[in-house]
Coordinates of C-alpha atoms and ligand atoms in Angstrom, one line a residue:
M1 CA 53.9 42.9 13.3
S2 CA 57.7 42.6 13.3
D3 CA 59.9 45.5 14.2
V4 CA 61.9 45.8 11.0
S5 CA 64.3 48.3 12.6
R6 CA 65.9 45.4 14.4
L7 CA 66.4 43.5 11.2
P8 CA 70.0 43.0 10.2
V9 CA 71.4 44.9 7.2
V10 CA 70.6 43.4 3.7
V11 CA 73.7 41.4 3.0
A12 CA 73.5 38.1 1.1
D13 CA 75.8 36.4 3.6
E14 CA 73.4 37.3 6.4
W15 CA 70.5 35.5 4.7
D16 CA 72.3 32.6 3.0
W17 CA 71.4 30.2 5.8
Q18 CA 67.8 30.3 4.7
L19 CA 68.8 28.4 1.5
E20 CA 69.7 25.5 3.7
G21 CA 66.5 25.4 5.7
A22 CA 64.8 22.0 6.1
C23 CA 61.5 23.8 5.6
R24 CA 62.3 24.8 2.1
G25 CA 59.6 23.3 -0.2
F26 CA 57.1 22.9 2.6
D27 CA 53.9 24.9 2.6
S28 CA 54.5 28.0 4.9
S29 CA 51.0 27.3 6.4
L30 CA 52.7 24.5 8.3
F31 CA 54.9 27.1 10.1
F32 CA 52.3 30.0 10.5
H33 CA 48.9 29.7 12.0
T34 CA 45.7 31.0 10.5
D35 CA 43.6 33.5 12.3
N36 CA 41.1 31.0 13.7
E37 CA 43.4 28.1 14.4
R38 CA 43.2 27.0 18.1
G39 CA 43.7 24.1 20.5
F40 CA 44.5 20.6 19.3
A41 CA 44.8 21.6 15.6
R42 CA 47.3 24.3 16.4
E43 CA 49.3 22.0 18.6
M44 CA 49.5 19.3 16.0
R45 CA 50.6 21.7 13.2
E46 CA 53.2 23.2 15.5
S47 CA 54.5 19.7 16.4
R48 CA 54.9 18.8 12.7
A49 CA 56.7 22.0 12.0
K50 CA 59.0 21.6 15.0
A51 CA 59.8 18.0 13.9
I52 CA 61.1 19.4 10.6
C53 CA 63.2 22.0 12.5
E54 CA 64.8 19.2 14.6
S55 CA 66.7 18.0 11.5
C56 CA 67.4 21.4 10.1
P57 CA 71.1 22.2 9.6
V58 CA 70.5 25.9 10.2
L59 CA 68.3 25.7 13.3
K60 CA 70.7 27.8 15.3
Q61 CA 70.9 30.6 12.8
C62 CA 67.1 30.5 12.3
R63 CA 66.5 30.7 16.0
E64 CA 69.0 33.5 16.5
H65 CA 67.4 35.5 13.7
A66 CA 63.9 35.1 15.1
L67 CA 65.1 36.1 18.6
S68 CA 67.1 39.1 17.3
V69 CA 64.2 40.6 15.4
Q70 CA 61.6 39.4 18.1
E71 CA 59.7 37.6 15.4
P72 CA 56.1 37.5 16.7
Y73 CA 54.6 34.9 14.5
G74 CA 55.4 31.3 13.4
I75 CA 57.7 28.5 14.2
W76 CA 61.4 29.6 13.8
G77 CA 64.4 27.5 14.9
G78 CA 62.1 25.0 16.5
M79 CA 60.5 27.5 18.7
G80 CA 56.9 28.7 18.7
E81 CA 55.5 32.2 19.4
V82 CA 54.7 31.4 23.1
E83 CA 58.1 29.9 23.7
R84 CA 59.8 33.0 22.2
R85 CA 57.7 35.4 24.3
E86 CA 58.5 33.4 27.4
L87 CA 62.2 33.6 26.6
F88 CA 62.0 37.3 26.0
R89 CA 60.2 37.7 29.4
R90 CA 62.8 35.6 31.2
R91 CA 65.7 37.6 29.6
R92 CA 64.0 40.9 30.5
R93 CA 63.6 39.8 34.1
A94 CA 67.2 38.6 34.2
H95 CA 68.4 41.9 32.7
D96 CA 66.3 43.9 35.2
R97 CA 67.2 41.9 38.3
P98 CA 70.8 43.0 38.8
A99 CA 69.7 46.7 38.8
V100 CA 67.1 46.0 41.4
Q101 CA 69.5 44.1 43.5
A102 CA 72.2 46.8 43.1
D103 CA 69.6 49.4 44.3
A104 CA 68.8 47.3 47.3
Q105 CA 72.4 46.9 48.2
E106 CA 73.0 50.6 48.0
T107 CA 70.1 51.5 50.2
P108 CA 71.1 51.7 53.9
A109 CA 69.2 49.3 56.2
Ligands
SF4_201 S1 64.9 25.8 11.9 FE1 62.9 25.3 11.1 S2 61.9 27.2 10.4 FE2 64.2 27.5 10.6 S3 65.0 27.2 8.6 FE3 65.1 25.3 9.7 S4 63.3 24.1 9.3 FE4 62.9 26.3 8.6

């Protein structure tokens, strides 16, 4: 479930980008998996959704939104759930690394 505490404040300007989404008019089931969807069927559905995102004029805003709220489900900004989780992990590791390196530098040999 999404952590709504990270959602931006409700201001129309913050959400207007959604009106320009290339996905408008498509069935949302193309962008969100069902509980039992696995394997090839899931890959194909995600590929079709990402192809729509590729031509979307608000891809950047959509991706930034999904990353800022750590959206756990669906295709957002051309990225799937696994890709977003990987990006979060990489960012967390990159964020943690300097502290570890700083500690190592402060410790006398
Ligand atoms: S980037 Fe993809 S999911 Fe986001 S608004 Fe555009 S088409 Fe929809």
